Coordinates of C-alpha atoms in Angstrom, one line a residue:
M1 CA -27.5 -5.3 -3.1
S2 CA -24.4 -4.0 -1.6
K3 CA -24.9 -1.6 1.1
I4 CA -21.2 0.2 -0.2
F5 CA -22.5 3.0 -2.3
D6 CA -25.1 4.4 0.4
I7 CA -22.4 6.5 1.6
T8 CA -22.0 8.8 -0.7
E9 CA -18.3 9.2 0.0
N10 CA -18.2 5.7 -1.5
K11 CA -19.7 6.7 -4.4
Y12 CA -17.3 9.7 -4.5
K13 CA -13.9 7.9 -4.2
C14 CA -15.2 5.0 -6.6
Q15 CA -15.9 7.8 -9.8
K16 CA -12.5 8.4 -10.5
F17 CA -13.3 7.9 -14.4
T18 CA -10.1 6.7 -16.5
P19 CA -8.2 9.6 -18.5
E20 CA -8.9 8.9 -22.4
N21 CA -4.9 9.2 -23.0
M22 CA -4.8 5.9 -19.9
V23 CA -7.4 4.2 -21.9
E24 CA -5.4 4.1 -25.0
I25 CA -2.7 2.6 -23.2
M26 CA -4.6 0.5 -21.7
L27 CA -5.9 -0.5 -24.9
D28 CA -2.5 -0.7 -26.8
L29 CA -1.3 -3.0 -24.6
I30 CA -3.8 -5.7 -24.7
D31 CA -3.3 -4.7 -28.5
Y32 CA -7.1 -4.4 -28.9
S33 CA -6.8 -2.9 -32.7
T34 CA -6.9 -6.1 -34.6
D35 CA -9.1 -9.0 -35.1
L36 CA -11.5 -7.5 -33.0
M37 CA -14.8 -9.1 -34.2
G38 CA -16.5 -12.1 -32.1
K39 CA -13.6 -11.3 -29.5
K40 CA -15.1 -11.0 -26.0
V41 CA -14.4 -7.7 -23.8
L42 CA -15.6 -7.2 -20.4
E43 CA -15.7 -4.6 -18.0
N44 CA -16.9 -5.2 -14.8
S45 CA -17.1 -1.6 -13.6
F46 CA -17.6 1.0 -16.2
G47 CA -18.7 4.0 -14.2
S48 CA -19.6 6.7 -17.1
G49 CA -18.1 4.6 -20.2
N50 CA -14.5 6.2 -20.8
I51 CA -13.3 2.6 -21.3
L52 CA -16.3 1.1 -23.4
K53 CA -16.4 4.0 -25.5
V54 CA -12.8 3.9 -26.5
V55 CA -13.5 -0.4 -26.7
V56 CA -16.7 0.5 -28.8
K57 CA -15.0 3.0 -31.8
R58 CA -11.7 0.6 -31.7
Y59 CA -14.2 -2.1 -32.7
I60 CA -16.2 -0.1 -35.0
D61 CA -12.9 1.0 -36.9
F62 CA -11.8 -1.9 -37.4
C63 CA -15.1 -3.3 -39.0
I64 CA -15.4 -1.0 -41.0
S65 CA -11.5 -1.5 -42.3
Q66 CA -12.9 -5.0 -43.3
G67 CA -15.7 -3.8 -44.8
I68 CA -18.2 -5.4 -42.7
S69 CA -21.7 -4.1 -42.8
S70 CA -23.3 -1.8 -40.4
A71 CA -26.0 -4.6 -39.6
K72 CA -23.1 -7.0 -38.6
I73 CA -21.5 -4.4 -36.6
A74 CA -24.1 -3.7 -35.0
E75 CA -25.2 -7.8 -34.0
G76 CA -21.2 -8.0 -32.9
L77 CA -21.1 -5.2 -30.8
S78 CA -23.9 -6.9 -29.0
E79 CA -22.9 -10.2 -29.0
D80 CA -18.9 -9.1 -28.1
I81 CA -18.8 -6.1 -25.6
I82 CA -20.0 -7.0 -21.9
G83 CA -20.2 -4.1 -19.7
I84 CA -21.8 -4.0 -15.7
E85 CA -21.9 -1.0 -13.7
Y86 CA -23.7 -0.5 -10.0
D87 CA -24.6 3.2 -10.3
K88 CA -27.7 4.1 -12.0
T89 CA -26.8 7.3 -12.9
Q90 CA -23.1 6.5 -14.6
F91 CA -24.6 3.7 -16.0
L92 CA -28.1 5.8 -18.1
K93 CA -24.9 8.3 -18.9
C94 CA -22.7 5.6 -20.2
K95 CA -25.6 3.8 -22.4
T96 CA -26.5 7.2 -23.7
A97 CA -23.0 7.9 -25.1
L98 CA -22.5 4.3 -26.6
N99 CA -26.2 5.3 -28.4
K100 CA -25.0 8.9 -29.5
I101 CA -21.4 6.8 -31.1
A102 CA -23.5 4.2 -32.7
A103 CA -25.9 7.2 -34.1
E104 CA -22.7 8.8 -35.5
Y105 CA -21.5 6.0 -37.3
G106 CA -24.6 5.3 -39.0
L107 CA -25.1 2.3 -37.5
P108 CA -28.8 1.0 -36.5
S109 CA -29.7 0.7 -33.2
V110 CA -27.3 -1.6 -30.6
K111 CA -28.8 -3.9 -28.2
W112 CA -25.9 -3.0 -25.7
N113 CA -25.0 -5.5 -23.5
V114 CA -24.6 -3.8 -20.5
H115 CA -25.9 -4.0 -16.9
N116 CA -26.7 -2.3 -14.2
S117 CA -25.8 -4.7 -11.8
D118 CA -23.4 -5.7 -8.8
A119 CA -20.4 -7.3 -10.8
L120 CA -19.1 -9.2 -7.7
R121 CA -22.2 -10.8 -6.8
M122 CA -23.2 -11.5 -10.5
K123 CA -22.8 -15.2 -12.2
Y124 CA -21.0 -15.8 -15.3
D125 CA -21.3 -17.9 -18.3
L126 CA -18.9 -16.3 -20.4
K127 CA -15.0 -16.2 -20.6
F128 CA -13.7 -13.1 -22.3
D129 CA -10.6 -12.7 -24.4
Y130 CA -10.2 -9.5 -23.1
V131 CA -10.6 -7.6 -19.5
I132 CA -10.2 -4.3 -19.2
G133 CA -11.1 -2.1 -16.2
N134 CA -10.3 1.0 -13.8
P135 CA -12.1 -1.1 -10.2
P136 CA -13.2 0.8 -7.3
Y137 CA -11.0 1.9 -4.8
I138 CA -12.9 1.9 -1.4
S139 CA -10.9 1.1 2.1
Y140 CA -11.9 -2.1 4.0
I141 CA -12.9 0.1 6.9
D142 CA -16.0 1.9 4.5
I143 CA -17.2 -1.5 3.1
D144 CA -20.0 -2.5 4.9
D145 CA -20.1 -5.7 6.6
D146 CA -22.8 -8.1 4.3
S147 CA -20.0 -7.0 1.9
K148 CA -17.2 -8.0 3.8
K149 CA -18.4 -11.4 4.4
M150 CA -19.9 -12.0 0.6
I151 CA -16.6 -10.9 -0.7
R152 CA -14.4 -13.0 2.2
S153 CA -16.5 -16.0 1.1
K154 CA -16.2 -15.7 -3.0
F155 CA -12.4 -14.1 -3.4
S156 CA -9.3 -15.8 -2.0
S157 CA -7.2 -12.9 -2.3
C158 CA -9.9 -11.6 0.1
K159 CA -10.2 -14.2 2.6
L160 CA -7.4 -12.5 5.1
G161 CA -6.7 -8.9 6.6
K162 CA -8.4 -5.4 5.8
F163 CA -8.7 -5.8 1.8
D164 CA -9.5 -2.7 -0.7
Y165 CA -12.6 -3.4 -2.2
C166 CA -10.5 -3.2 -5.5
Y167 CA -8.9 -6.6 -4.7
A168 CA -12.2 -9.0 -5.6
F169 CA -12.6 -6.7 -9.2
I170 CA -9.0 -7.5 -10.1
E171 CA -9.3 -11.2 -8.8
L172 CA -12.9 -11.5 -10.7
G173 CA -10.9 -10.3 -13.9
T174 CA -8.6 -13.4 -13.9
L175 CA -11.3 -15.5 -13.1
S176 CA -13.0 -14.5 -16.0
L177 CA -10.8 -14.9 -18.5
S178 CA -10.8 -17.5 -21.2
E179 CA -7.2 -19.8 -21.6
N180 CA -5.7 -17.2 -23.7
G181 CA -7.7 -14.3 -22.6
K182 CA -5.7 -10.9 -21.4
M183 CA -6.7 -8.3 -18.9
V184 CA -5.6 -5.3 -18.2
Q185 CA -5.9 -2.6 -15.2
L186 CA -5.7 0.8 -14.1
V187 CA -4.8 0.1 -10.2
P188 CA -3.2 2.2 -7.0
S189 CA 0.0 1.1 -7.0
N190 CA 0.0 0.1 -3.4
I191 CA -1.0 -3.2 -4.7
F192 CA 2.6 -3.9 -5.1
K193 CA 3.1 -3.4 -1.7
N194 CA 0.2 -3.7 0.7
V195 CA 0.8 -6.6 3.7
F196 CA -3.0 -7.3 2.7
A197 CA -3.0 -7.1 -0.7
E198 CA -0.4 -10.5 -1.0
N199 CA -2.7 -13.2 -1.3
L200 CA -3.7 -11.3 -4.4
R201 CA -0.3 -10.7 -5.3
E202 CA 0.8 -14.3 -5.5
L203 CA -2.7 -14.8 -7.3
L204 CA -1.5 -12.7 -10.4
K205 CA 2.4 -13.4 -10.1
P206 CA 2.1 -16.7 -12.6
H207 CA 1.2 -14.5 -15.6
I208 CA 1.6 -10.8 -14.9
S209 CA 3.9 -9.4 -17.7
V210 CA 4.0 -6.3 -17.7
I211 CA 3.6 -3.1 -15.3
Y212 CA 3.6 0.6 -15.8
E213 CA 4.2 2.9 -12.9
Y214 CA 3.1 6.8 -12.5
P215 CA 4.5 7.2 -8.9
S216 CA 4.1 11.5 -8.3
Q217 CA 1.8 11.6 -11.2
K218 CA -1.6 13.1 -11.1
I219 CA -3.5 10.7 -13.5
F220 CA -7.1 11.9 -12.0
E221 CA -7.7 15.6 -11.6
S222 CA -8.9 15.7 -7.9
T223 CA -6.2 13.0 -6.9
L224 CA -2.6 12.7 -6.3
T225 CA -1.4 9.2 -6.2
S226 CA 1.0 6.5 -7.8
T227 CA -0.6 4.9 -10.0
S228 CA 0.1 1.9 -12.3
V229 CA -1.3 -0.1 -15.2
F230 CA -0.7 -3.8 -15.8
L231 CA -0.5 -6.6 -18.4
F232 CA -2.0 -9.8 -17.3
D233 CA -1.6 -12.6 -19.8
N234 CA -2.9 -16.1 -19.3
A235 CA -0.5 -17.0 -22.4
C236 CA 2.5 -15.6 -20.6
N237 CA 4.5 -17.8 -18.8
E238 CA 8.2 -15.8 -19.5
Q239 CA 10.3 -15.8 -16.6
C240 CA 10.6 -12.1 -16.4
I241 CA 8.0 -9.3 -16.0
R242 CA 9.1 -5.9 -17.8
Y243 CA 8.5 -3.5 -15.5
K244 CA 8.5 0.6 -16.2
N245 CA 8.7 3.5 -14.4
V246 CA 7.0 5.9 -16.7
T247 CA 7.8 8.9 -14.3
D248 CA 11.4 8.3 -14.4
N249 CA 11.7 6.7 -17.8
T250 CA 13.3 3.6 -16.3
E251 CA 12.7 0.2 -17.3
Y252 CA 13.8 -3.3 -16.2
N253 CA 13.0 -6.9 -16.7
I254 CA 12.6 -8.2 -13.0
S255 CA 12.8 -11.7 -13.2
R256 CA 9.5 -13.8 -11.5
N257 CA 10.7 -15.7 -9.0
M258 CA 12.6 -12.5 -7.2
L259 CA 8.9 -11.6 -6.4
E260 CA 8.0 -12.0 -2.9
G261 CA 6.2 -10.3 -0.2
K262 CA 6.3 -6.9 -1.1
W263 CA 7.2 -6.5 -4.9
V264 CA 10.4 -4.3 -5.3
F265 CA 10.7 -2.5 -8.9
S266 CA 14.7 -2.0 -8.7
N267 CA 17.7 -3.7 -11.0
H268 CA 19.5 -2.8 -8.1
Y269 CA 17.7 -4.8 -5.6
L270 CA 17.6 -7.5 -7.5
S271 CA 21.4 -7.8 -8.9
N272 CA 24.3 -10.3 -8.1
D273 CA 25.7 -11.9 -4.9
N274 CA 27.7 -9.2 -4.1
Q275 CA 25.2 -7.5 -1.7
V276 CA 24.8 -7.7 1.7
R277 CA 21.1 -7.6 3.2
F278 CA 21.2 -4.5 6.0
G279 CA 19.3 -6.5 8.6
D280 CA 21.8 -8.9 9.0
V281 CA 24.5 -6.7 10.1
F282 CA 22.4 -4.1 11.5
N283 CA 18.9 -4.4 13.5
A284 CA 16.2 -2.1 12.1
A285 CA 12.8 -2.1 14.7
V286 CA 10.5 0.2 15.6
T287 CA 10.7 1.9 18.3
I288 CA 8.6 2.2 22.5
A289 CA 5.0 1.6 22.3
T290 CA 3.8 3.0 25.6
L291 CA 0.4 3.1 23.7
Y292 CA -0.8 6.3 26.1
N293 CA 2.0 8.8 24.9
K294 CA 0.3 11.7 27.1
A295 CA 0.9 10.3 30.3
F296 CA 5.0 9.3 29.4
V297 CA 5.9 11.9 26.9
L298 CA 7.1 15.4 28.6
S299 CA 8.0 18.4 27.9
E300 CA 11.3 20.5 29.1
E301 CA 9.0 22.5 31.1
K302 CA 6.6 20.4 32.4
K303 CA 9.6 17.8 33.7
N304 CA 11.2 20.8 35.4
E305 CA 7.5 21.5 37.0
L306 CA 7.3 17.5 38.0
G307 CA 10.5 17.3 39.7
L308 CA 10.1 13.6 39.1
E309 CA 12.6 11.4 40.2
S310 CA 15.5 11.6 38.2
E311 CA 16.2 8.0 37.8
M312 CA 12.2 7.7 35.8
V313 CA 13.1 10.3 33.6
K314 CA 15.3 10.2 30.7
P315 CA 15.9 12.2 27.3
A316 CA 12.9 11.3 24.3
V317 CA 12.9 12.4 20.6
S318 CA 11.2 11.6 17.9
P319 CA 11.6 12.5 13.9
R320 CA 9.4 15.5 14.5
S321 CA 10.7 16.3 17.4
L322 CA 14.2 16.5 16.1
R323 CA 13.3 17.9 13.1
Y324 CA 12.1 21.1 15.0
R325 CA 14.7 20.6 18.1
R326 CA 12.3 20.9 20.7
N327 CA 13.4 19.0 24.1
E328 CA 11.3 16.2 25.0
Y329 CA 11.7 13.9 28.1
I330 CA 9.9 10.8 28.7
I331 CA 8.9 8.6 32.1
F332 CA 11.1 5.2 32.4
P333 CA 10.2 3.2 34.6
Y334 CA 12.6 0.4 33.8
M335 CA 16.1 -0.5 34.8
Y336 CA 19.1 -1.4 32.9
V337 CA 21.2 -3.7 35.4
C338 CA 24.5 -4.6 34.0
G339 CA 23.3 -4.1 30.6
K340 CA 20.1 -6.1 30.8
L341 CA 17.0 -4.7 31.0
T342 CA 15.3 -5.2 34.2
H343 CA 11.5 -4.6 35.3
L344 CA 10.0 -3.0 38.9
T345 CA 7.6 -4.9 40.7
L346 CA 4.7 -2.5 41.8
E347 CA 6.2 -2.5 45.8
E348 CA 9.5 -1.0 44.0
F349 CA 8.1 1.1 41.9
S350 CA 5.8 2.7 44.5
G351 CA 8.2 2.7 47.2
Q352 CA 11.2 4.1 45.8
Y353 CA 9.4 6.1 43.0
P354 CA 6.7 8.1 44.9
L355 CA 6.8 11.4 43.2
T356 CA 6.6 9.0 39.8
E357 CA 3.6 7.0 40.9
L358 CA 1.5 9.3 41.8
Y359 CA 1.7 11.0 38.5
L360 CA 1.5 8.3 36.4
Q361 CA -1.8 7.5 38.7
K362 CA -3.9 11.0 37.8
Y363 CA -4.1 8.6 34.4
R364 CA -5.0 5.4 36.1
K365 CA -7.5 4.9 34.4
E366 CA -6.0 5.3 30.6
L367 CA -3.8 3.1 31.3
D368 CA -5.5 0.2 32.4
N369 CA -7.6 0.4 29.8
R370 CA -4.9 0.1 27.0
N371 CA -4.5 -2.6 24.9
S372 CA -1.5 -3.7 26.7
D373 CA 0.7 -6.9 26.6
K374 CA -0.8 -9.5 29.0
S375 CA 2.9 -8.8 30.9
A376 CA 2.8 -5.2 31.2
L377 CA 2.2 -3.6 34.7
W378 CA 0.2 -0.8 35.4
F379 CA 2.5 2.3 34.8
E380 CA 4.7 0.7 32.4
Y381 CA 4.5 0.5 28.6
G382 CA 1.6 -1.0 26.3
R383 CA 4.1 -2.9 24.7
S384 CA 7.8 -4.4 25.5
Q385 CA 9.0 -3.8 22.2
A386 CA 12.5 -2.0 21.6
L387 CA 13.3 -1.9 25.2
A388 CA 16.1 -4.8 25.4
H389 CA 18.7 -3.2 23.1
L390 CA 17.9 0.9 23.7
N391 CA 20.8 1.3 25.8
N392 CA 22.8 1.5 22.7
C393 CA 24.2 3.9 20.7
K394 CA 21.3 4.3 17.9
L395 CA 20.2 5.6 14.7
L396 CA 16.4 7.2 14.5
M397 CA 15.0 7.6 11.2
S398 CA 10.9 8.0 10.5
T399 CA 8.5 5.9 9.0
I400 CA 7.5 8.5 6.7
V401 CA 10.3 10.2 3.4
T402 CA 9.4 13.2 1.8
D403 CA 12.0 13.5 -0.6
K404 CA 15.3 12.4 1.1
V405 CA 16.3 10.1 4.3
E406 CA 16.8 12.0 7.7
V407 CA 18.9 10.0 10.1
Y408 CA 19.5 10.9 13.6
N409 CA 22.3 9.6 16.3
L410 CA 21.0 9.1 19.5
D411 CA 23.2 7.7 22.4
E412 CA 22.4 4.8 24.6
N413 CA 20.4 6.7 27.4
T414 CA 17.9 8.9 25.0
I415 CA 14.2 7.0 24.9
P416 CA 13.2 7.5 20.8
Y417 CA 9.2 7.0 21.0
S418 CA 8.2 6.9 17.0
G419 CA 10.4 6.2 14.2
I420 CA 12.4 3.4 13.4
Y421 CA 16.0 2.8 15.5
I422 CA 18.8 1.4 14.1
T423 CA 21.5 -0.5 16.0
Q424 CA 24.5 -2.8 15.4
L425 CA 25.3 -6.1 15.2
R426 CA 28.7 -6.6 13.8
E427 CA 32.1 -4.7 14.5
D428 CA 33.0 -4.7 11.2
Y429 CA 29.4 -2.4 10.2
T430 CA 29.6 0.3 12.5
L431 CA 26.3 3.1 12.9
Q432 CA 28.6 5.5 10.5
C433 CA 28.3 3.0 8.0
A434 CA 24.1 2.4 8.7
E435 CA 23.8 6.0 8.0
Q436 CA 26.3 6.4 5.2
I437 CA 23.9 3.3 3.9
L438 CA 20.8 5.0 4.7
R439 CA 21.7 8.1 3.3
S440 CA 22.5 6.9 -0.1
K441 CA 20.7 7.3 -3.3
D442 CA 20.7 3.8 -3.6
F443 CA 18.6 3.9 -0.7
M444 CA 16.8 6.9 -1.5
D445 CA 15.6 4.6 -5.2
Y446 CA 14.4 1.6 -2.8
V447 CA 12.4 3.6 -0.6
K448 CA 10.6 4.8 -3.6
R449 CA 10.2 1.6 -5.2
I450 CA 9.0 -0.1 -2.0
G451 CA 7.2 2.4 0.1
I452 CA 3.2 2.9 0.1
P453 CA 2.7 6.4 -1.0
V454 CA 1.2 8.5 1.7
S455 CA 0.6 12.1 0.0
G456 CA 2.0 14.3 -2.7
T457 CA 6.3 13.1 -2.2
S458 CA 5.3 11.3 0.9
I459 CA 6.2 7.5 0.9
R460 CA 5.8 5.5 4.4
I461 CA 8.4 2.4 4.9
T462 CA 8.7 -0.1 7.1
C463 CA 11.1 -1.8 9.7
N464 CA 11.0 -5.0 7.7
D465 CA 11.6 -2.8 4.2
V466 CA 14.5 -1.3 5.9
N467 CA 16.3 -4.3 7.0
N468 CA 15.8 -5.7 3.5
F469 CA 17.6 -3.2 1.6
R470 CA 20.4 -4.8 0.1
F471 CA 23.7 -3.2 -0.6
T472 CA 27.5 -3.6 -2.3
R473 CA 29.1 -5.2 0.2
R474 CA 32.5 -3.9 1.7

């Protein structure tokens, strides 16, 4: 059996039980209200039973409205509603609650078709008309090796990368559906943006038909996260997906064919041809990566104290240092000759810059143990990324956006060591133009759609996100 839940913290993470109002929304979305007898329902991780309880009540209410006998209703409940839950305590709590509901309706004893088992390891003989769920969320790092191996072998959405535990439950739901079956799931919104969820998105893409998103809403009492509900309908082949941002009360019809890579839910992003891709006229890139900032980044006091060769020290910035107006510097063991980056040899570095070499030798062990590029010398940065174009004027922004996009102008001599920096590719699109675009409401709206929530109202974005933004042609 799985060892995942041997870790108390994992149990806590998983047991975010579905609020009743969300259950009603989910059941309405799959139209679980009429013609219910004989329709098979599966919930493959039911927790304390918040969803199953409402399913059972709706089932009973419908049957009573059709004049079906109590004995027949009890029989139908045992045949049509199937649930699975791994946690024994929650399993028993749910079963007690279901028995209480049956007694309140005056039904005879029901042989509940619920199982205390690991849904990902069970074999399924049935196909279901409805799959409903709030799957357990556990990050890749917290999944034990045995479970990782099993999940990779069984679920295509988890073959590559650092998958979340919930991906397997969502895929299992699609595999469990009948030809015209429907699935509704309450999930973290980052499944639409996380790079490791791309295989899952491709699996959902043909038949996902509705997405409700609740950004910055506190759906679960103890957690502030961006949550979504989606409907997957095997019978749906329409070209557009209905998207609704419940928080903003905005709604779009989004072309299924336009959803590639990260899924962006925005009319602006999917609009007409009179648009320019940001990355075609500017270049947003990651900043330098020393892989050991402690050795290279200096405070103003430290820089003055050391008195290193001036050619080896440049002004340095990060979004944080700029925000707090903190003067910093960085050892820059390279040269630009005629505008092109030049690497120093070992002999040149030690011979021409002995003070800098002596200082970095204090960190030699840590520098040698970095996971550096194979071509990097011990005194160089761990990664050669960003170096070629740093000797230009540029903009800097953070990878974390909170409330608004902060953009900073940097000269050609200043080295950014954190964040995303932007350089100009074409003469007709200046950095001033780029700054206006990045500070615009359209870009901020785009960030809200494409970014991954990290905490509160903060959102993480990438260089690719910035480069893929489209703005109206000048």
